[in-house]
PDB file of C-alpha atoms in Angstrom:
ATOM      1  CA  MET F   4       0.204  -0.244  -0.176  1.00 61.00           C
ATOM      2  CA  SER F   5       1.055   3.363  -0.935  1.00 60.00           C
ATOM      3  CA  ASN F   6       1.720   6.221   1.529  1.00 60.00           C
ATOM      4  CA  SER F   7      -0.792   7.794  -0.138  1.00 70.00           C
ATOM      5  CA  SER F   8      -3.254   5.174   0.098  1.00 78.00           C
ATOM      6  CA  SER F   9      -2.609   3.989   4.011  1.00 83.00           C
ATOM      7  CA  ASP F  10      -2.907   8.270   4.918  1.00 87.00           C
ATOM      8  CA  ILE F  11      -6.519   7.966   3.041  1.00 88.00           C
ATOM      9  CA  LEU F  12      -7.279   5.047   4.896  1.00 89.00           C
ATOM     10  CA  SER F  13      -5.706   6.091   8.122  1.00 90.00           C
ATOM     11  CA  SER F  14      -7.925   9.356   7.801  1.00 92.00           C
ATOM     12  CA  TRP F  15     -11.289   7.539   7.160  1.00 94.00           C
ATOM     13  CA  GLU F  16     -10.312   5.391  10.543  1.00 92.00           C
ATOM     14  CA  GLN F  17     -10.253   8.707  12.193  1.00 93.00           C
ATOM     15  CA  LYS F  18     -13.312  10.096  10.710  1.00 93.00           C
ATOM     16  CA  ILE F  19     -15.479   6.931  11.009  1.00 93.00           C
ATOM     17  CA  ILE F  20     -14.161   6.372  14.756  1.00 91.00           C
ATOM     18  CA  ALA F  21     -15.009  10.084  15.862  1.00 90.00           C
ATOM     19  CA  TRP F  22     -18.931   9.324  13.986  1.00 89.00           C
ATOM     20  CA  LEU F  23     -19.368   6.302  15.976  1.00 86.00           C
ATOM     21  CA  GLN F  24     -18.421   7.604  19.007  1.00 84.00           C
ATOM     22  CA  SER F  25     -20.483  10.881  18.545  1.00 82.00           C
ATOM     23  CA  MET F  26     -23.434   8.492  18.130  1.00 74.00           C
ATOM     24  CA  HIS F  27     -22.667   6.782  22.049  1.00 59.00           C
ATOM     25  CA  HIS F  28     -22.881   3.588  20.225  1.00 53.00           C
ATOM     26  CA  ASP F  29     -23.673   1.477  23.025  1.00 51.00           C
ATOM     27  CA  HIS F  30     -25.537  -1.354  24.534  1.00 52.00           C
ATOM     28  CA  ASP F  31     -25.561  -3.938  27.101  1.00 55.00           C
ATOM     29  CA  ASP F  32     -23.740  -6.574  25.058  1.00 54.00           C
ATOM     30  CA  HIS F  33     -20.117  -5.580  25.556  1.00 54.00           C
ATOM     31  CA  SER F  34     -18.894  -8.503  23.488  1.00 52.00           C
ATOM     32  CA  HIS F  35     -19.827  -6.115  20.404  1.00 60.00           C
ATOM     33  CA  ASP F  36     -18.416  -3.003  21.748  1.00 69.00           C
ATOM     34  CA  PHE F  37     -15.820  -0.636  20.245  1.00 78.00           C
ATOM     35  CA  SER F  38     -13.277  -3.034  21.130  1.00 84.00           C
ATOM     36  CA  HIS F  39     -15.147  -5.701  18.895  1.00 86.00           C
ATOM     37  CA  PHE F  40     -15.025  -3.110  15.985  1.00 89.00           C
ATOM     38  CA  GLN F  41     -11.168  -2.532  16.509  1.00 91.00           C
ATOM     39  CA  ARG F  42     -10.529  -6.385  16.694  1.00 93.00           C
ATOM     40  CA  VAL F  43     -12.410  -7.353  13.838  1.00 94.00           C
ATOM     41  CA  TRP F  44     -10.437  -4.801  11.713  1.00 95.00           C
ATOM     42  CA  LYS F  45      -7.188  -5.744  12.745  1.00 95.00           C
ATOM     43  CA  THR F  46      -7.309  -9.140  12.214  1.00 95.00           C
ATOM     44  CA  ALA F  47      -9.162  -8.473   8.712  1.00 96.00           C
ATOM     45  CA  GLN F  48      -5.912  -6.806   7.919  1.00 94.00           C
ATOM     46  CA  GLN F  49      -4.117  -9.890   9.240  1.00 95.00           C
ATOM     47  CA  ILE F  50      -5.985 -12.144   6.624  1.00 95.00           C
ATOM     48  CA  ILE F  51      -5.433  -9.576   4.030  1.00 94.00           C
ATOM     49  CA  ASP F  52      -1.865  -9.314   3.902  1.00 92.00           C
ATOM     50  CA  LEU F  53      -1.667 -13.755   4.313  1.00 92.00           C
ATOM     51  CA  GLU F  54      -3.975 -14.141   2.033  1.00 86.00           C
ATOM     52  CA  GLN F  55      -2.105 -11.743  -0.799  1.00 83.00           C
ATOM     53  CA  VAL F  56      -5.789 -10.823  -2.430  1.00 81.00           C
ATOM     54  CA  SER F  57      -6.573  -7.765  -4.120  1.00 88.00           C
ATOM     55  CA  VAL F  58      -9.069  -6.080  -1.904  1.00 94.00           C
ATOM     56  CA  ASN F  59     -10.262  -2.147  -1.306  1.00 95.00           C
ATOM     57  CA  PRO F  60      -9.184  -1.815   1.809  1.00 95.00           C
ATOM     58  CA  LEU F  61     -11.232   1.204   2.882  1.00 96.00           C
ATOM     59  CA  VAL F  62     -14.567  -1.242   1.928  1.00 96.00           C
ATOM     60  CA  VAL F  63     -13.010  -3.528   4.569  1.00 96.00           C
ATOM     61  CA  LEU F  64     -12.320  -0.874   7.291  1.00 96.00           C
ATOM     62  CA  ALA F  65     -15.703   0.332   6.907  1.00 95.00           C
ATOM     63  CA  ALA F  66     -17.490  -3.237   7.093  1.00 95.00           C
ATOM     64  CA  CYS F  67     -15.496  -3.697  10.154  1.00 95.00           C
ATOM     65  CA  TYR F  68     -16.389  -0.823  12.130  1.00 94.00           C
ATOM     66  CA  PHE F  69     -19.733  -0.802  10.993  1.00 92.00           C
ATOM     67  CA  HIS F  70     -20.819  -4.802  10.922  1.00 84.00           C
ATOM     68  CA  ASP F  71     -22.825  -4.740  13.983  1.00 83.00           C
ATOM     69  CA  ILE F  72     -23.750  -1.130  14.319  1.00 86.00           C
ATOM     70  CA  VAL F  73     -27.236  -2.759  15.136  1.00 79.00           C
ATOM     71  CA  VAL F  74     -27.046  -5.413  17.567  1.00 72.00           C
ATOM     72  CA  LEU F  75     -30.155  -7.943  18.502  1.00 64.00           C
ATOM     73  CA  PRO F  76     -29.411  -9.911  21.350  1.00 60.00           C
ATOM     74  CA  LYS F  77     -29.253 -13.887  20.679  1.00 62.00           C
ATOM     75  CA  ASP F  78     -32.218 -15.123  21.682  1.00 59.00           C
ATOM     76  CA  HIS F  79     -34.259 -11.882  19.885  1.00 60.00           C
ATOM     77  CA  PRO F  80     -36.682 -13.289  17.426  1.00 58.00           C
ATOM     78  CA  GLU F  81     -35.370 -11.027  14.658  1.00 63.00           C
ATOM     79  CA  ARG F  82     -31.946 -11.740  15.448  1.00 61.00           C
ATOM     80  CA  SER F  83     -31.172 -12.872  11.884  1.00 66.00           C
ATOM     81  CA  ARG F  84     -32.327  -9.936  10.355  1.00 73.00           C
ATOM     82  CA  ALA F  85     -30.006  -7.825  12.673  1.00 75.00           C
ATOM     83  CA  SER F  86     -26.852  -7.922   9.903  1.00 79.00           C
ATOM     84  CA  SER F  87     -29.544  -6.574   7.211  1.00 82.00           C
ATOM     85  CA  LEU F  88     -30.628  -3.771   9.523  1.00 88.00           C
ATOM     86  CA  ALA F  89     -27.035  -2.636  10.100  1.00 86.00           C
ATOM     87  CA  ALA F  90     -26.228  -2.613   6.582  1.00 89.00           C
ATOM     88  CA  LEU F  91     -29.416  -0.068   5.867  1.00 90.00           C
ATOM     89  CA  LYS F  92     -28.263   1.946   8.933  1.00 92.00           C
ATOM     90  CA  THR F  93     -24.601   1.981   7.548  1.00 91.00           C
ATOM     91  CA  ARG F  94     -25.465   3.024   3.867  1.00 95.00           C
ATOM     92  CA  THR F  95     -27.431   5.923   5.922  1.00 93.00           C
ATOM     93  CA  CYS F  96     -24.186   6.813   7.956  1.00 92.00           C
ATOM     94  CA  LEU F  97     -21.678   6.635   4.997  1.00 94.00           C
ATOM     95  CA  GLU F  98     -23.760   8.879   2.759  1.00 94.00           C
ATOM     96  CA  ASP F  99     -23.940  11.394   5.716  1.00 92.00           C
ATOM     97  CA  MET F 100     -20.252  11.251   6.111  1.00 92.00           C
ATOM     98  CA  GLY F 101     -19.489  11.267   2.586  1.00 93.00           C
ATOM     99  CA  PHE F 102     -17.908   8.345   1.991  1.00 95.00           C
ATOM    100  CA  PRO F 103     -17.078   7.832  -1.742  1.00 95.00           C
ATOM    101  CA  ALA F 104     -20.414   6.674  -3.810  1.00 95.00           C
ATOM    102  CA  GLU F 105     -18.794   3.905  -4.978  1.00 96.00           C
ATOM    103  CA  LEU F 106     -17.785   1.887  -2.532  1.00 96.00           C
ATOM    104  CA  ILE F 107     -21.265   2.082  -0.363  1.00 96.00           C
ATOM    105  CA  ASP F 108     -22.988  -0.843  -1.821  1.00 95.00           C
ATOM    106  CA  ASN F 109     -19.845  -3.046  -1.282  1.00 96.00           C
ATOM    107  CA  VAL F 110     -19.821  -2.027   2.257  1.00 95.00           C
ATOM    108  CA  CYS F 111     -23.151  -2.489   3.007  1.00 94.00           C
ATOM    109  CA  HIS F 112     -23.006  -5.773   1.294  1.00 94.00           C
ATOM    110  CA  SER F 113     -20.163  -6.664   3.463  1.00 94.00           C
ATOM    111  CA  VAL F 114     -21.924  -5.919   6.467  1.00 93.00           C
ATOM    112  CA  ALA F 115     -25.282  -7.962   5.739  1.00 90.00           C
ATOM    113  CA  SER F 116     -23.376 -11.295   4.832  1.00 88.00           C
ATOM    114  CA  HIS F 117     -21.142 -10.994   7.670  1.00 82.00           C
ATOM    115  CA  SER F 118     -23.558 -12.927   9.969  1.00 79.00           C
ATOM    116  CA  TYR F 119     -23.609 -16.493  10.738  1.00 71.00           C
ATOM    117  CA  SER F 120     -27.607 -16.453  11.305  1.00 70.00           C
ATOM    118  CA  ALA F 121     -28.549 -14.312   8.288  1.00 66.00           C
ATOM    119  CA  GLY F 122     -27.390 -16.808   5.930  1.00 77.00           C
ATOM    120  CA  ILE F 123     -26.325 -14.170   3.322  1.00 82.00           C
ATOM    121  CA  ALA F 124     -22.997 -15.390   1.244  1.00 89.00           C
ATOM    122  CA  PRO F 125     -20.435 -13.228   0.840  1.00 92.00           C
ATOM    123  CA  GLU F 126     -19.996 -12.473  -2.833  1.00 94.00           C
ATOM    124  CA  THR F 127     -17.094  -9.887  -3.376  1.00 95.00           C
ATOM    125  CA  MET F 128     -13.530 -10.760  -1.838  1.00 96.00           C
ATOM    126  CA  GLU F 129     -13.729  -7.798   0.730  1.00 96.00           C
ATOM    127  CA  ALA F 130     -17.295  -9.379   2.220  1.00 95.00           C
ATOM    128  CA  LYS F 131     -15.364 -12.858   2.478  1.00 96.00           C
ATOM    129  CA  VAL F 132     -12.531 -10.914   4.559  1.00 96.00           C
ATOM    130  CA  VAL F 133     -14.776  -9.089   6.761  1.00 95.00           C
ATOM    131  CA  GLN F 134     -16.905 -12.302   7.431  1.00 95.00           C
ATOM    132  CA  ASP F 135     -13.777 -14.448   8.074  1.00 96.00           C
ATOM    133  CA  ALA F 136     -12.539 -11.856  10.189  1.00 95.00           C
ATOM    134  CA  ASP F 137     -15.373 -11.663  12.399  1.00 93.00           C
ATOM    135  CA  ARG F 138     -15.959 -15.542  12.857  1.00 94.00           C
ATOM    136  CA  MET F 139     -12.364 -15.095  14.325  1.00 94.00           C
ATOM    137  CA  GLU F 140     -14.044 -13.431  17.590  1.00 91.00           C
ATOM    138  CA  ALA F 141     -15.745 -16.350  17.915  1.00 90.00           C
ATOM    139  CA  LEU F 142     -12.466 -18.797  18.245  1.00 92.00           C
ATOM    140  CA  GLY F 143      -9.664 -18.721  20.427  1.00 88.00           C
ATOM    141  CA  ALA F 144      -9.467 -17.385  23.751  1.00 91.00           C
ATOM    142  CA  ILE F 145     -11.591 -14.065  22.920  1.00 91.00           C
ATOM    143  CA  GLY F 146     -14.219 -16.620  21.702  1.00 90.00           C
ATOM    144  CA  LEU F 147     -13.904 -18.802  24.983  1.00 92.00           C
ATOM    145  CA  ALA F 148     -14.527 -15.485  27.180  1.00 92.00           C
ATOM    146  CA  ARG F 149     -17.341 -14.062  24.701  1.00 90.00           C
ATOM    147  CA  VAL F 150     -19.374 -17.491  24.951  1.00 92.00           C
ATOM    148  CA  PHE F 151     -19.589 -18.023  28.368  1.00 92.00           C
ATOM    149  CA  TYR F 152     -19.922 -13.773  28.344  1.00 90.00           C
ATOM    150  CA  THR F 153     -23.202 -14.237  26.454  1.00 89.00           C
ATOM    151  CA  SER F 154     -24.451 -16.990  28.081  1.00 90.00           C
ATOM    152  CA  GLY F 155     -24.312 -15.186  31.237  1.00 90.00           C
ATOM    153  CA  LEU F 156     -26.248 -12.349  29.908  1.00 86.00           C
ATOM    154  CA  LEU F 157     -28.700 -14.904  28.874  1.00 88.00           C
ATOM    155  CA  ARG F 158     -28.939 -16.569  32.275  1.00 91.00           C
ATOM    156  CA  ARG F 159     -27.873 -19.910  30.548  1.00 93.00           C
ATOM    157  CA  LYS F 160     -25.909 -22.732  32.661  1.00 94.00           C
ATOM    158  CA  MET F 161     -22.116 -23.335  31.904  1.00 94.00           C
ATOM    159  CA  PHE F 162     -22.434 -27.027  31.082  1.00 94.00           C
ATOM    160  CA  ASP F 163     -24.481 -30.250  32.019  1.00 94.00           C
ATOM    161  CA  PRO F 164     -22.146 -31.104  34.886  1.00 91.00           C
ATOM    162  CA  GLU F 165     -23.545 -34.873  34.264  1.00 92.00           C
ATOM    163  CA  ASP F 166     -22.958 -35.248  30.196  1.00 94.00           C
ATOM    164  CA  PRO F 167     -20.531 -32.097  29.516  1.00 94.00           C
ATOM    165  CA  LEU F 168     -20.290 -33.178  25.982  1.00 95.00           C
ATOM    166  CA  ALA F 169     -23.749 -34.297  25.378  1.00 95.00           C
ATOM    167  CA  GLU F 170     -22.573 -37.830  24.765  1.00 95.00           C
ATOM    168  CA  HIS F 171     -26.289 -39.274  26.042  1.00 95.00           C
ATOM    169  CA  ARG F 172     -28.337 -35.975  25.732  1.00 95.00           C
ATOM    170  CA  ALA F 173     -29.240 -34.007  22.596  1.00 96.00           C
ATOM    171  CA  LEU F 174     -27.123 -30.682  22.345  1.00 96.00           C
ATOM    172  CA  ASP F 175     -28.839 -27.608  23.360  1.00 96.00           C
ATOM    173  CA  ASP F 176     -27.151 -24.382  23.694  1.00 93.00           C
ATOM    174  CA  ARG F 177     -30.320 -22.712  24.951  1.00 92.00           C
ATOM    175  CA  GLU F 178     -29.396 -24.477  27.874  1.00 94.00           C
ATOM    176  CA  TYR F 179     -25.969 -25.245  28.585  1.00 94.00           C
ATOM    177  CA  ALA F 180     -22.914 -22.375  26.915  1.00 94.00           C
ATOM    178  CA  LEU F 181     -20.341 -25.547  26.517  1.00 95.00           C
ATOM    179  CA  ASP F 182     -22.796 -27.147  24.330  1.00 95.00           C
ATOM    180  CA  HIS F 183     -22.362 -24.230  21.883  1.00 95.00           C
ATOM    181  CA  PHE F 184     -18.940 -25.096  21.178  1.00 95.00           C
ATOM    182  CA  GLN F 185     -20.233 -28.270  19.309  1.00 95.00           C
ATOM    183  CA  VAL F 186     -23.329 -26.365  18.070  1.00 95.00           C
ATOM    184  CA  LYS F 187     -21.569 -24.126  16.446  1.00 93.00           C
ATOM    185  CA  LEU F 188     -18.001 -22.817  16.999  1.00 95.00           C
ATOM    186  CA  LEU F 189     -16.481 -25.725  16.135  1.00 95.00           C
ATOM    187  CA  LYS F 190     -18.278 -25.848  12.752  1.00 94.00           C
ATOM    188  CA  LEU F 191     -17.050 -22.289  11.982  1.00 94.00           C
ATOM    189  CA  SER F 192     -13.627 -23.522  10.727  1.00 94.00           C
ATOM    190  CA  ASP F 193     -15.541 -25.122   7.467  1.00 94.00           C
ATOM    191  CA  THR F 194     -17.499 -21.851   6.447  1.00 93.00           C
ATOM    192  CA  MET F 195     -14.176 -19.448   6.155  1.00 95.00           C
ATOM    193  CA  GLN F 196     -14.246 -18.055   2.747  1.00 94.00           C
ATOM    194  CA  THR F 197     -10.189 -17.402   2.496  1.00 96.00           C
ATOM    195  CA  SER F 198      -7.442 -20.095   2.951  1.00 95.00           C
ATOM    196  CA  ALA F 199      -5.702 -17.805   5.609  1.00 95.00           C
ATOM    197  CA  GLY F 200      -8.999 -17.495   7.762  1.00 95.00           C
ATOM    198  CA  ARG F 201      -9.609 -21.142   7.490  1.00 96.00           C
ATOM    199  CA  ARG F 202      -5.789 -21.903   8.813  1.00 95.00           C
ATOM    200  CA  MET F 203      -6.185 -19.224  11.623  1.00 95.00           C
ATOM    201  CA  ALA F 204      -9.986 -20.745  12.776  1.00 96.00           C
ATOM    202  CA  GLU F 205      -8.526 -24.259  12.339  1.00 96.00           C
ATOM    203  CA  ARG F 206      -5.949 -23.258  14.864  1.00 95.00           C
ATOM    204  CA  ASN F 207      -8.277 -21.348  16.840  1.00 95.00           C
ATOM    205  CA  SER F 208     -10.493 -24.436  17.270  1.00 95.00           C
ATOM    206  CA  GLU F 209      -8.019 -26.595  18.525  1.00 95.00           C
ATOM    207  CA  TYR F 210      -7.513 -24.092  21.529  1.00 94.00           C
ATOM    208  CA  LEU F 211     -11.182 -24.583  22.208  1.00 95.00           C
ATOM    209  CA  ARG F 212     -10.860 -28.568  22.136  1.00 95.00           C
ATOM    210  CA  GLU F 213      -8.006 -28.599  24.391  1.00 95.00           C
ATOM    211  CA  TYR F 214     -10.195 -26.107  26.824  1.00 95.00           C
ATOM    212  CA  MET F 215     -13.150 -28.741  26.497  1.00 94.00           C
ATOM    213  CA  GLY F 216     -10.599 -31.659  27.364  1.00 94.00           C
ATOM    214  CA  LYS F 217      -9.208 -29.577  30.332  1.00 95.00           C
ATOM    215  CA  LEU F 218     -12.517 -29.115  31.575  1.00 93.00           C
ATOM    216  CA  LEU F 219     -13.645 -32.852  31.431  1.00 92.00           C
ATOM    217  CA  LYS F 220     -10.644 -33.471  33.834  1.00 93.00           C
ATOM    218  CA  GLU F 221     -11.401 -31.059  36.161  1.00 94.00           C
ATOM    219  CA  LEU F 222     -14.855 -32.087  36.310  1.00 91.00           C
ATOM    220  CA  GLU F 223     -12.979 -35.237  37.704  1.00 90.00           C
ATOM    221  CA  GLY F 224     -11.435 -33.540  40.182  1.00 92.00           C
ATOM    222  CA  ASP F 225      -7.690 -33.886  38.167  1.00 92.00           C
ATOM    223  CA  TYR F 226      -6.431 -30.366  37.995  1.00 91.00           C
ATOM    224  CA  SER F 227      -2.570 -31.700  37.113  1.00 84.00           C
TER     225      SER F 227
END
């Protein structure tokens, strides 16, 4: 990236940050807070560097910062529409900011297609990078923290002490946080859109598997 392109990107990042902060973007779900936006952008940059694909970084930047501008609780009946609502709001915000008009459609598509529950396939490379970067937040150490934080908000149990891995019962992540690992999280690596994202997801999925193994040992009283 040339110095002029880097300067433009940095300038727009500061504009977007100031815009979001002026909106007092806040809600009760702190797993989708401002630091989440920043982490997704950092991860997206890493994926772009590793993948060595041609993308417009300004599209990726804007989508990373706006993708969760509308957040609905996990148990909300309209949850699957959250990313589409976020895309509509993103369009209004970017137009008000004077964002390059020719890039707005791609940003909004990247926002709409990032969501797992929405089931919207990403059609541009920018959207694929954003989707992968966001899904990395559900894996690894941050993913581990987020799943129990979110389950706590929803007042769900941590795990079934009698059958934590659901070997003799149906998985139910509405009842037990740990079940969410097998219901969704450990399946994410197969949904990654880029080879770099897939490699990152597989490594971090292994971290979650190691945690599950350690949990089983501790439930048997083994803390060694």
